[in-house]
Short mmCIF file of C-alpha atoms in Angstrom, two decimals:
data_model
loop_
_atom_site.label_atom_id
_atom_site.label_comp_id
_atom_site.label_asym_id
_atom_site.label_seq_id
_atom_site.Cartn_x
_atom_site.Cartn_y
_atom_site.Cartn_z
CA MET A 16 33.96 146.81 92.87
CA LYS A 17 34.17 145.36 89.98
CA LEU A 18 29.73 144.90 88.61
CA ALA A 19 29.50 141.17 88.44
CA GLU A 20 30.91 141.53 92.20
CA LEU A 21 29.09 144.29 92.97
CA GLN A 22 25.10 141.70 91.59
CA THR A 23 26.43 139.55 93.28
CA LYS A 24 26.73 140.64 96.41
CA PHE A 25 23.60 142.23 96.27
CA CYS A 26 21.42 139.27 95.50
CA GLN A 27 23.23 137.27 98.62
CA HIS A 28 22.00 140.00 100.50
CA LEU A 29 18.68 139.65 98.76
CA LEU A 30 18.56 136.18 99.82
CA HIS A 31 19.77 137.13 103.67
CA GLN A 32 23.31 135.86 103.21
CA PRO A 33 25.49 138.71 105.33
CA VAL A 34 27.30 140.85 103.31
CA ASP A 35 28.88 144.27 104.01
CA LEU A 36 26.51 146.59 102.56
CA SER A 37 28.99 148.96 102.82
CA ALA A 38 31.26 147.91 100.04
CA LEU A 39 27.96 148.85 97.61
CA ASN A 40 28.83 152.54 97.70
CA ILE A 41 25.54 152.95 97.33
CA THR A 42 23.73 156.65 98.10
CA GLY A 43 20.54 157.71 98.94
CA PRO A 44 18.19 159.67 100.82
CA LEU A 45 17.21 156.14 103.11
CA PRO A 46 20.21 154.76 105.51
CA VAL A 47 21.73 151.64 102.74
CA GLU A 48 19.44 149.07 105.05
CA GLN A 49 16.31 150.56 104.51
CA LEU A 50 17.32 150.83 100.52
CA MET A 51 17.85 147.67 100.20
CA SER A 52 14.92 146.29 102.07
CA LEU A 53 12.79 148.02 99.67
CA TYR A 54 13.74 145.82 96.16
CA ARG A 55 14.02 143.20 99.24
CA ASN A 56 10.22 142.69 99.77
CA ASN A 57 9.99 143.51 96.70
CA PHE A 58 11.24 140.35 95.73
CA TYR A 59 8.90 137.86 98.42
CA VAL A 60 6.99 140.39 97.96
CA SER A 61 5.94 138.94 94.55
CA LEU A 62 7.31 135.84 94.28
CA THR A 63 4.88 135.09 97.81
CA ASP A 64 1.63 136.89 95.59
CA TYR A 65 1.84 134.73 92.98
CA LEU A 66 2.07 131.29 94.92
CA LYS A 67 -0.74 133.23 96.74
CA GLY A 68 -2.35 132.22 93.57
CA CYS A 69 -1.42 129.40 92.63
CA PHE A 70 -1.93 128.03 96.06
CA PRO A 71 -5.12 129.86 96.74
CA SER A 72 -6.69 126.44 99.17
CA VAL A 73 -2.95 126.14 100.44
CA ASN A 74 -3.39 129.43 101.41
CA ALA A 75 -6.63 129.20 102.97
CA LEU A 76 -5.55 126.93 104.90
CA VAL A 77 -2.67 127.66 106.48
CA GLY A 78 -3.46 131.22 106.81
CA GLU A 79 -1.86 134.66 105.58
CA GLU A 80 1.24 134.60 107.49
CA PHE A 81 2.32 131.11 107.92
CA PHE A 82 1.66 130.94 103.74
CA ALA A 83 4.49 134.15 103.54
CA GLN A 84 6.72 132.08 105.50
CA LEU A 85 6.16 128.83 103.29
CA ALA A 86 6.50 130.30 100.89
CA LYS A 87 9.74 132.78 101.45
CA ALA A 88 11.43 129.83 103.03
CA PHE A 89 10.94 127.93 99.46
CA ILE A 90 11.82 131.29 97.29
CA ILE A 91 15.80 130.99 98.70
CA GLY A 92 15.71 126.92 98.88
CA GLN A 93 14.27 127.27 94.74
CA PRO A 94 15.89 129.77 92.50
CA LEU A 95 13.39 130.70 89.89
CA ALA A 96 15.58 129.72 86.31
CA ASN A 97 13.95 131.65 84.13
CA ALA A 98 12.67 135.42 83.99
CA ASN A 99 9.67 133.90 83.03
CA ILE A 100 7.97 132.77 86.02
CA GLU A 101 5.37 130.53 85.11
CA LEU A 102 6.63 127.43 85.28
CA TYR A 103 7.70 128.31 88.85
CA GLY A 104 6.02 126.68 92.12
CA ALA A 105 5.42 123.22 89.88
CA ASP A 106 8.20 122.47 93.49
CA PHE A 107 5.65 123.49 96.07
CA SER A 108 3.78 120.40 96.75
CA GLU A 109 6.70 118.62 96.52
CA PHE A 110 9.03 121.70 99.55
CA ILE A 111 5.67 120.96 101.50
CA ASP A 112 6.06 117.35 102.02
CA SER A 113 9.45 118.37 102.46
CA ILE A 114 9.47 120.19 105.51
CA GLU A 115 9.38 120.00 109.50
CA GLN A 116 6.78 122.71 110.00
CA THR A 117 4.23 121.08 107.50
CA ARG A 118 3.40 117.87 109.16
CA SER A 119 0.81 118.31 111.53
CA LEU A 120 -1.13 119.02 108.17
CA PRO A 121 0.27 116.14 106.59
CA TYR A 122 -2.78 116.81 103.56
CA LEU A 123 -1.37 120.12 102.84
CA ALA A 124 1.57 118.26 99.73
CA GLY A 125 -1.84 116.72 98.92
CA ILE A 126 -4.13 120.14 98.68
CA ALA A 127 -0.83 122.17 97.09
CA ALA A 128 -0.62 119.63 94.86
CA LEU A 129 -3.69 119.85 93.66
CA ASP A 130 -4.08 123.48 93.78
CA TRP A 131 -1.50 123.63 91.23
CA GLY A 132 -2.66 120.85 88.84
CA PHE A 133 -5.96 122.89 88.56
CA ASP A 134 -4.05 126.24 87.67
CA ARG A 135 -2.18 123.99 84.72
CA ALA A 136 -5.19 122.87 84.00
CA LYS A 137 -6.69 126.39 82.79
CA GLY A 138 -5.01 126.91 80.44
CA VAL A 139 -5.03 124.20 78.29
CA THR A 140 -6.98 125.57 75.83
CA GLU A 141 -7.10 122.37 73.74
CA ILE A 142 -8.00 118.70 74.04
CA ALA A 143 -8.37 116.71 70.80
CA SER A 144 -10.48 113.92 70.55
CA PHE A 145 -9.14 110.55 70.83
CA PRO A 146 -8.43 109.77 66.76
CA PHE A 147 -10.75 106.70 66.34
CA VAL A 148 -10.27 106.84 62.64
CA GLU A 149 -5.97 107.10 63.04
CA LEU A 150 -6.52 104.05 64.70
CA GLU A 151 -8.37 101.61 62.33
CA GLN A 152 -6.00 103.03 59.95
CA LEU A 153 -2.87 100.82 61.68
CA THR A 154 -2.25 97.48 61.12
CA GLU A 155 -2.75 95.29 64.28
CA GLN A 156 0.94 94.89 64.73
CA GLN A 157 1.31 98.35 64.63
CA GLN A 158 -1.95 98.31 67.15
CA LEU A 159 0.11 96.85 69.46
CA GLN A 160 3.06 98.82 70.14
CA ILE A 161 1.10 102.38 70.09
CA ARG A 162 1.39 104.43 73.57
CA PHE A 163 -2.18 105.79 74.75
CA GLN A 164 -2.23 109.26 76.23
CA MET A 165 -3.86 111.32 78.17
CA PRO A 166 -4.44 115.21 77.86
CA ALA A 167 -1.39 118.50 79.03
CA GLU A 168 -1.64 118.79 82.24
CA THR A 169 -3.74 115.62 83.82
CA LEU A 170 -2.71 114.55 87.35
CA LEU A 171 -3.02 111.68 88.77
CA LEU A 172 -2.94 111.41 92.66
CA ALA A 173 -2.90 109.09 95.44
CA SER A 174 -3.95 110.11 98.96
CA ASP A 175 -4.22 108.89 102.43
CA TYR A 176 -6.29 111.40 103.07
CA PRO A 177 -9.43 113.06 101.03
CA LEU A 178 -7.78 115.74 98.86
CA LEU A 179 -10.77 116.58 97.05
CA SER A 180 -13.50 116.60 99.71
CA ILE A 181 -10.61 118.96 101.60
CA TRP A 182 -10.38 121.16 98.37
CA GLN A 183 -13.37 121.37 97.51
CA GLY A 184 -13.80 122.03 101.50
CA VAL A 185 -11.45 124.79 100.99
CA LYS A 186 -13.64 126.75 98.25
CA LYS A 187 -17.07 126.32 100.11
CA ASP A 188 -15.35 127.48 103.27
CA CYS A 189 -16.68 124.12 105.19
CA LEU A 190 -14.37 121.67 105.95
CA GLU A 191 -16.91 120.35 108.56
CA GLY A 192 -17.51 116.38 108.13
CA ILE A 193 -15.25 115.12 106.02
CA ASP A 194 -13.83 112.07 107.34
CA MET A 195 -9.73 112.55 107.61
CA ASP A 196 -9.02 109.03 107.51
CA LEU A 197 -9.82 108.10 104.48
CA ALA A 198 -7.85 107.18 101.78
CA GLU A 199 -8.88 108.66 98.20
CA TYR A 200 -7.71 108.15 94.02
CA LEU A 201 -8.24 110.95 91.69
CA ILE A 202 -7.52 112.68 88.60
CA LEU A 203 -7.55 116.19 87.58
CA GLN A 204 -7.95 116.88 84.24
CA PRO A 205 -8.02 120.15 81.46
CA SER A 206 -12.16 121.11 80.73
CA VAL A 207 -13.06 123.23 77.54
CA THR A 208 -15.71 123.87 79.62
CA GLU A 209 -15.27 124.10 82.79
CA ALA A 210 -11.15 125.52 83.49
CA ALA A 211 -11.12 121.55 85.13
CA VAL A 212 -12.50 118.30 85.97
CA PHE A 213 -11.70 115.89 88.27
CA TYR A 214 -13.22 112.10 89.28
CA PRO A 215 -12.99 110.00 91.84
CA LEU A 216 -10.83 106.89 90.87
CA SER A 217 -11.27 103.09 91.85
CA ALA A 218 -7.60 101.45 93.06
CA SER A 219 -7.86 99.48 90.19
CA GLN A 220 -8.47 102.27 87.62
CA TYR A 221 -5.82 104.22 88.99
CA LYS A 222 -3.18 101.90 88.55
CA PHE A 223 -4.45 101.03 84.65
CA LEU A 224 -4.01 105.39 84.34
CA SER A 225 -0.43 105.86 85.85
CA THR A 226 0.05 102.01 84.09
CA ILE A 227 -0.35 104.83 80.74
CA SER A 228 1.86 107.80 81.96
CA THR A 229 4.71 105.33 81.54
CA GLY A 230 4.65 105.62 78.96
CA ILE A 231 4.37 101.69 77.96
CA SER A 232 2.39 99.76 74.93
CA LEU A 233 -0.47 98.47 74.18
CA GLU A 234 0.60 95.26 73.67
CA GLN A 235 2.13 95.32 77.36
CA LEU A 236 -1.24 97.15 78.71
CA ALA A 237 -3.41 94.92 77.72
CA ASP A 238 -1.88 92.22 80.78
CA THR A 239 -3.08 95.07 83.48
CA ALA A 240 -6.15 93.64 85.67
CA ASP A 241 -9.73 94.93 83.95
CA PHE A 242 -7.82 95.93 81.52
CA GLN A 243 -10.54 96.42 78.68
CA LEU A 244 -12.99 97.87 80.89
CA HIS A 245 -10.96 100.38 81.73
CA LEU A 246 -10.17 101.18 78.48
CA ASN A 247 -13.63 100.95 77.10
CA HIS A 248 -14.96 103.69 80.24
CA PHE A 249 -11.61 105.56 79.49
CA ILE A 250 -11.43 106.33 75.83
CA GLY A 251 -15.06 106.38 76.29
CA ASN A 252 -14.86 109.28 79.27
CA ALA A 253 -12.13 111.43 76.95
CA VAL A 254 -9.57 110.43 79.98
CA ILE A 255 -7.66 109.12 77.36
CA ASN A 256 -7.05 111.15 73.86
CA GLY A 257 -4.90 109.81 71.84
CA PHE A 258 -2.17 107.65 71.63
CA THR A 259 1.71 107.99 69.74
CA ALA A 260 2.59 105.29 67.38
CA GLY A 261 5.65 103.05 69.40
CA ASP A 262 7.89 103.96 66.74
CA GLU A 263 7.87 107.87 67.76
CA MET B 27 -12.44 131.18 67.33
CA LEU B 28 -8.70 132.15 65.32
CA GLN B 29 -5.58 129.83 66.81
CA ALA B 30 -2.13 130.73 67.64
CA ASN B 31 0.07 131.16 64.38
CA ALA B 32 -3.72 131.06 62.56
CA ASN B 33 -2.54 133.46 59.36
CA ILE B 34 -3.86 136.65 61.95
CA ASP B 35 -3.94 139.85 60.26
CA LEU B 36 -1.48 141.58 61.21
CA SER B 37 -1.99 145.61 58.69
CA ASP B 38 -3.26 146.92 61.42
CA SER B 39 -0.58 146.20 64.33
CA ARG B 40 2.98 147.30 62.77
CA SER B 41 2.58 151.31 64.19
CA ILE B 42 1.45 153.38 66.40
CA ALA B 43 0.90 156.83 65.10
CA GLU B 44 2.91 160.21 67.06
CA HIS B 45 0.08 161.21 70.14
CA ALA B 46 -1.43 158.21 70.12
CA ILE B 47 -3.07 156.98 73.28
CA GLY B 48 -2.42 153.21 74.08
CA ILE B 49 -3.52 151.41 77.55
CA GLY B 50 -1.38 147.96 79.17
CA LEU B 51 -3.27 145.16 78.34
CA ARG B 52 -3.46 142.63 82.03
CA SER B 53 -5.80 139.89 82.57
CA PRO B 54 -8.56 141.34 83.69
CA HIS B 55 -9.42 143.39 81.66
CA HIS B 56 -9.31 140.65 77.90
CA GLN B 57 -12.18 139.72 77.77
CA GLN B 58 -14.00 142.76 77.66
CA ILE B 59 -10.86 144.33 75.70
CA VAL B 60 -12.30 140.85 73.19
CA GLU B 61 -16.54 142.02 73.55
CA GLN B 62 -15.96 145.58 73.81
CA ARG B 63 -13.77 146.40 71.51
CA PRO B 64 -12.64 150.04 73.16
CA GLN B 65 -11.39 152.82 71.05
CA ILE B 66 -8.03 151.84 72.65
CA ASP B 67 -4.78 154.16 69.52
CA TRP B 68 -3.58 150.81 70.99
CA LEU B 69 -2.18 148.23 73.41
CA GLU B 70 0.92 146.48 74.95
CA VAL B 71 1.91 143.54 76.70
CA HIS B 72 4.16 142.23 78.75
CA SER B 73 5.54 140.12 76.08
CA GLU B 74 7.18 137.13 79.21
CA ASN B 75 2.82 136.49 79.69
CA PHE B 76 2.07 135.48 76.50
CA PHE B 77 4.74 133.73 75.44
CA THR B 78 3.47 129.84 76.10
CA GLU B 79 2.42 128.61 73.34
CA PRO B 80 -1.52 127.00 72.91
CA SER B 81 -2.48 129.11 75.93
CA ALA B 82 -5.87 131.62 77.37
CA GLN B 83 -3.32 133.90 76.53
CA ARG B 84 -2.28 134.28 73.66
CA ARG B 85 -5.25 133.08 72.19
CA VAL B 86 -7.22 136.46 73.81
CA LEU B 87 -4.67 138.53 71.64
CA ASP B 88 -4.31 136.78 67.89
CA GLN B 89 -7.94 138.43 68.32
CA LEU B 90 -7.13 141.71 70.19
CA ALA B 91 -4.11 141.64 67.16
CA VAL B 92 -6.35 141.92 64.30
CA HIS B 93 -7.34 145.80 66.04
CA TYR B 94 -4.62 147.02 67.59
CA PRO B 95 -1.42 147.83 67.25
CA LEU B 96 0.59 146.54 69.88
CA SER B 97 3.54 147.13 71.52
CA PHE B 98 6.39 144.54 73.67
CA HIS B 99 7.05 145.08 76.61
CA GLY B 100 9.71 142.82 78.54
CA ILE B 101 10.62 141.94 81.91
CA GLY B 102 13.36 139.28 81.75
CA LEU B 103 15.78 139.55 79.60
CA SER B 104 17.77 141.73 82.19
CA LEU B 105 20.52 143.54 79.84
CA GLY B 106 22.58 145.66 82.66
CA SER B 107 23.58 142.08 84.14
CA THR B 108 26.64 140.38 83.73
CA ASP B 109 25.06 137.42 83.94
CA PRO B 110 25.68 134.99 79.72
CA LEU B 111 22.02 136.28 77.81
CA ASN B 112 19.47 133.52 78.72
CA LYS B 113 18.63 132.37 75.05
CA LYS B 114 15.79 130.03 75.36
CA HIS B 115 14.31 133.63 76.65
CA LEU B 116 15.37 135.49 73.06
CA GLN B 117 14.54 132.42 71.34
CA GLN B 118 10.07 131.82 72.60
CA MET B 119 11.22 136.57 72.95
CA LYS B 120 12.22 136.09 69.08
CA ALA B 121 8.52 133.03 68.29
CA LEU B 122 6.96 136.63 69.92
CA ILE B 123 7.71 139.22 68.11
CA ASP B 124 7.60 137.55 64.69
CA CYS B 125 4.48 135.65 65.33
CA TYR B 126 2.35 139.29 65.75
CA GLN B 127 5.31 142.00 64.04
CA PRO B 128 4.49 144.32 67.08
CA ALA B 129 5.22 148.22 66.44
CA LEU B 130 7.13 149.11 69.66
CA ILE B 131 9.60 146.77 71.45
CA SER B 132 10.34 147.47 74.59
CA GLU B 133 13.84 146.61 77.58
CA HIS B 134 14.51 147.97 80.61
CA LEU B 135 18.02 149.99 82.01
CA SER B 136 17.44 147.45 84.96
CA TRP B 137 19.32 143.46 85.59
CA SER B 138 17.10 140.49 86.85
CA SER B 139 18.85 137.50 87.21
CA ASN B 140 22.68 137.15 89.07
CA ASN B 141 23.90 133.14 88.30
CA SER B 142 20.88 132.43 86.49
CA ARG B 143 18.86 132.69 89.60
CA TYR B 144 16.03 135.13 88.75
CA PHE B 145 14.42 137.75 91.11
CA ASN B 146 11.38 139.14 89.74
CA ASP B 147 11.92 143.02 89.88
CA LEU B 148 14.43 145.32 88.57
CA LEU B 149 17.38 145.57 90.08
CA PRO B 150 19.19 149.29 90.07
CA VAL B 151 22.38 149.49 87.32
CA PRO B 152 25.63 151.84 88.07
CA TYR B 153 26.19 154.15 85.84
CA THR B 154 29.79 153.59 85.53
CA GLN B 155 31.40 152.63 81.62
CA GLU B 156 32.05 149.06 82.86
CA SER B 157 28.34 148.38 83.48
CA LEU B 158 27.37 150.82 79.55
CA ASP B 159 30.16 147.59 78.17
CA ILE B 160 28.11 145.28 79.21
CA PHE B 161 24.70 147.06 78.73
CA CYS B 162 26.02 147.61 75.41
CA ASP B 163 27.15 144.32 74.03
CA ARG B 164 24.21 142.32 75.31
CA LEU B 165 21.87 145.10 73.99
CA ASN B 166 23.35 144.76 70.49
CA GLN B 167 23.48 140.78 70.67
CA VAL B 168 19.36 141.01 71.03
CA GLN B 169 19.22 143.47 68.64
CA ASP B 170 21.10 141.69 66.29
CA PHE B 171 18.88 138.52 67.34
CA LEU B 172 15.58 139.70 67.11
CA GLY B 173 17.08 141.68 63.41
CA ARG B 174 15.29 145.03 65.06
CA ALA B 175 16.52 148.43 67.27
CA LEU B 176 14.44 147.43 70.86
CA LEU B 177 13.43 151.17 72.63
CA VAL B 178 14.60 150.72 76.50
CA GLU B 179 12.83 151.55 79.05
CA ASN B 180 14.31 154.99 82.39
CA PRO B 181 14.23 152.69 85.29
CA THR B 182 12.92 154.29 88.96
CA THR B 183 15.56 153.40 91.36
CA TYR B 184 15.72 153.49 95.26
CA LEU B 185 18.87 153.78 95.61
CA ALA B 186 22.30 155.07 93.33
CA PHE B 187 25.91 154.26 93.84
CA SER B 188 29.15 156.58 94.45
CA ASP B 189 31.05 154.47 91.61
CA SER B 190 27.85 156.30 89.17
CA SER B 191 30.43 157.23 86.86
CA MET B 192 27.32 159.94 84.56
CA HIS B 193 23.79 160.92 84.88
CA GLU B 194 21.28 158.45 83.57
CA TRP B 195 20.38 160.35 80.95
CA GLU B 196 23.92 160.38 80.15
CA PHE B 197 23.85 156.82 80.22
CA LEU B 198 20.41 156.59 78.26
CA ASN B 199 21.86 158.53 75.18
CA GLU B 200 25.22 156.38 74.80
CA ILE B 201 23.23 153.62 74.59
CA GLN B 202 20.41 155.19 72.32
CA ARG B 203 24.80 156.34 70.32
CA ARG B 204 25.97 153.38 70.60
CA CYS B 205 23.54 150.80 69.71
CA GLN B 206 20.79 152.83 67.99
CA CYS B 207 17.92 152.00 69.70
CA GLY B 208 14.87 153.67 70.72
CA LEU B 209 14.13 155.19 73.70
CA LEU B 210 11.49 154.87 75.93
CA LEU B 211 10.73 157.98 78.65
CA ASP B 212 8.66 156.42 81.75
CA LEU B 213 8.00 160.16 83.01
CA ASN B 214 6.17 158.17 86.39
CA ASN B 215 10.00 157.17 86.86
CA ILE B 216 11.67 160.09 86.43
CA TYR B 217 9.29 161.87 88.61
CA VAL B 218 9.73 159.47 91.80
CA ASN B 219 13.45 159.43 91.31
CA SER B 220 13.65 163.00 90.98
CA ILE B 221 11.05 162.72 94.53
CA ASN B 222 13.89 159.93 96.13
CA LEU B 223 16.66 160.76 95.10
CA GLY B 224 16.83 164.71 94.12
CA LEU B 225 16.67 164.00 89.67
CA ASP B 226 16.05 166.83 88.41
CA ALA B 227 13.46 166.37 85.90
CA LYS B 228 13.46 169.25 84.46
CA GLU B 229 16.92 169.02 83.83
CA TYR B 230 16.94 165.21 82.70
CA LEU B 231 14.20 165.74 79.74
CA GLN B 232 16.18 168.81 79.15
CA GLN B 233 19.34 166.38 78.99
CA ILE B 234 17.53 163.08 76.85
CA GLU B 235 17.93 162.79 73.37
CA VAL B 236 14.45 163.92 72.11
CA ASP B 237 14.73 162.43 68.96
CA ALA B 238 14.53 159.25 69.84
CA VAL B 239 11.91 158.79 72.05
CA GLN B 240 9.53 156.62 70.81
CA GLU B 241 7.64 155.68 73.16
CA ILE B 242 6.03 157.72 77.35
CA HIS B 243 4.72 155.94 80.23
CA LEU B 244 2.70 157.38 82.34
CA ALA B 245 1.52 155.33 85.47
CA GLY B 246 1.30 156.45 88.64
CA PHE B 247 2.96 155.77 92.17
CA THR B 248 2.62 155.13 96.09
CA ARG B 249 3.72 157.19 99.41
CA ARG B 250 5.15 155.39 101.50
CA GLN B 251 6.35 155.94 105.55
CA LEU B 252 9.46 154.77 106.39
CA GLU B 253 11.25 155.30 110.33
CA ASN B 254 12.99 157.71 108.35
CA GLY B 255 11.87 159.45 106.80
CA GLN B 256 9.18 158.99 103.05
CA ILE B 257 9.40 157.61 99.86
CA LEU B 258 7.74 157.53 96.24
CA ILE B 259 7.61 153.47 95.69
CA ASP B 260 6.83 153.17 91.23
CA THR B 261 3.73 150.81 91.91
CA HIS B 262 1.42 151.11 89.07
CA GLY B 263 -0.99 150.85 91.32
CA SER B 264 -2.92 154.64 91.14
CA ARG B 265 -4.11 157.07 88.56
CA VAL B 266 -1.78 159.55 87.42
CA SER B 267 -0.84 162.51 89.57
CA GLU B 268 -0.04 165.88 88.69
CA PRO B 269 2.84 166.38 88.99
CA VAL B 270 3.73 163.60 85.65
CA TRP B 271 0.20 164.43 84.06
CA GLN B 272 2.44 168.33 84.15
CA LEU B 273 6.26 166.76 83.18
CA PHE B 274 3.92 165.53 80.20
CA ARG B 275 2.72 168.71 79.04
CA ASP B 276 5.71 170.04 79.16
CA PHE B 277 7.92 167.31 77.59
CA ARG B 278 4.79 167.24 74.90
CA ARG B 279 6.47 169.82 73.46
CA SER B 280 9.08 169.18 72.05
CA CYS B 281 8.14 164.55 72.30
CA ASN B 282 4.91 162.93 69.37
CA ALA B 283 5.57 159.53 71.27
CA PRO B 284 2.49 157.10 71.12
CA ALA B 285 2.48 157.06 75.33
CA LEU B 286 0.71 154.56 77.29
CA ILE B 287 -1.91 154.32 80.38
CA GLU B 288 0.87 151.68 82.88
CA TRP B 289 -1.41 149.88 85.46
CA ASP B 290 -0.63 147.28 87.09
CA THR B 291 -1.05 146.61 90.81
CA ASP B 292 -5.15 147.07 92.29
CA ILE B 293 -6.01 147.19 89.10
CA PRO B 294 -9.67 148.86 88.97
CA ALA B 295 -12.06 148.17 86.35
CA LEU B 296 -10.96 149.08 82.30
CA GLU B 297 -13.61 152.15 82.36
CA GLU B 298 -10.78 153.60 84.65
CA LEU B 299 -7.57 153.21 82.47
CA LEU B 300 -10.33 154.52 79.79
CA SER B 301 -10.84 157.53 81.78
CA GLN B 302 -6.57 157.47 81.39
CA ALA B 303 -6.17 157.50 78.55
CA GLU B 304 -9.02 160.46 77.23
CA LEU B 305 -7.40 162.79 80.09
CA ALA B 306 -3.56 161.56 78.47
CA LYS B 307 -5.38 162.88 75.70
CA GLN B 308 -6.55 165.62 76.93
CA GLN B 309 -2.99 166.77 78.42
CA GLN B 310 -1.77 167.08 75.27
CA ALA B 311 -4.39 169.26 73.47
CA VAL B 312 -4.02 171.37 75.83
CA VAL B 313 -0.05 171.65 74.73
CA SER B 314 -0.78 171.70 71.50
CA LYS B 315 -3.61 174.52 71.75
CA GLU B 316 -0.79 176.13 73.23
CA GLN B 317 1.29 175.31 70.41
CA ILE B 318 -1.26 176.88 68.35
CA GLY B 319 -1.86 180.26 69.75
#
């Protein structure tokens, strides 16, 4: 058998696809199925452990057994596209939202998004301050064309559920007394001192920041409700920390 | 604090002395090593964990590169695969190497990708002429791209292929000969394979091209009971076992390459790793005494 075919069949077996293992001409101290199961288990266990590390609140909410099933389905459905595992899991929230088995926990996908956002924010080591001097150096016409920026790994979330309360409740192992019908808007941002910080937002603030994240110009942004109020607030609190010139 | 890619003084980082004993740098120990700077001859990192820049990991590496010689140990090149080489991965690796100029760069005799899908594992290669040609072709491409020779590490395998036409040491020696690379000999892997697959460890150490061995790995294994028998698993999650120390003493009689304590799962306190490194020094001191005597 050619090497390419052998490797394809080997991988198909890891992914639970039907393969005639006898064709691989494997030998060893145990039956072929058991030898192959060592590789298969290692594949799922290592990626499941990695996902567990990225999504601790999801794991706490659903329990180890269900998390392992979720992870396995995700691993099979979402190939690891790079040897560098670092970005694997970015679609886990979307995956949770798409499957029937999590319908009874409608906030779970949002919690996964928060877990992921927190995990990513931890890796940010530098957060720039707003460049007021550079802004002042632009002409008025140039200023109208700038596009505001938020720090890398900023996450904006809108949910029909009180995600932040649930997420913090999981951390404290206490979910009692949370009003599950409370819709919530929030922002998560990296922080040099605390890994990540969370702010609850009003609907109007959320809309403003969402608009900024689409990359529209200051001239267009000026038409949004409470523009000046929001801009002052978010630059003042370092939620907006930069801009790009219109032609970038 | 130093920033990634700043002008790091790497003057001591480009060579690792013979008989030097290092440890694998793992994230639970980052802060402690940065703050306490313990007496360690050299550090080895998993290259892929440091690709992202800027990152907290890179800041740690910036600080440690000033004080310790480094070795970069890759797990993602998938040299034994029939897939095309991952150019992005190679570029990231080159950028990391260019930044830190590690003393050693190593990868595995294994594969981990198929049809562009990665499996986060080191999968076994059949020791055939076709595998050898493919592996050497890819390794040559990588070495040409990086402008440096790699070390290739012998794997742990839980199975063998009856299509294999040569011993693992013959396969490695041939890779070394064709690619002019170095070898990284993991003595725990040899021991685990000797128990699981009946490989002759002593013959392995006699047959391997000893002059090409530029690094030795020492690690622990786990014994797992399965339905039809017992098997050793290369977990890198425990102390080095006595049979592996014995192999180390035996091999030290002919090989002076630096050695590394590798511990990847159930990572203990740094002190435990340092005490394993100290034990490695004691083992080689025993051999030196015998040789003098």
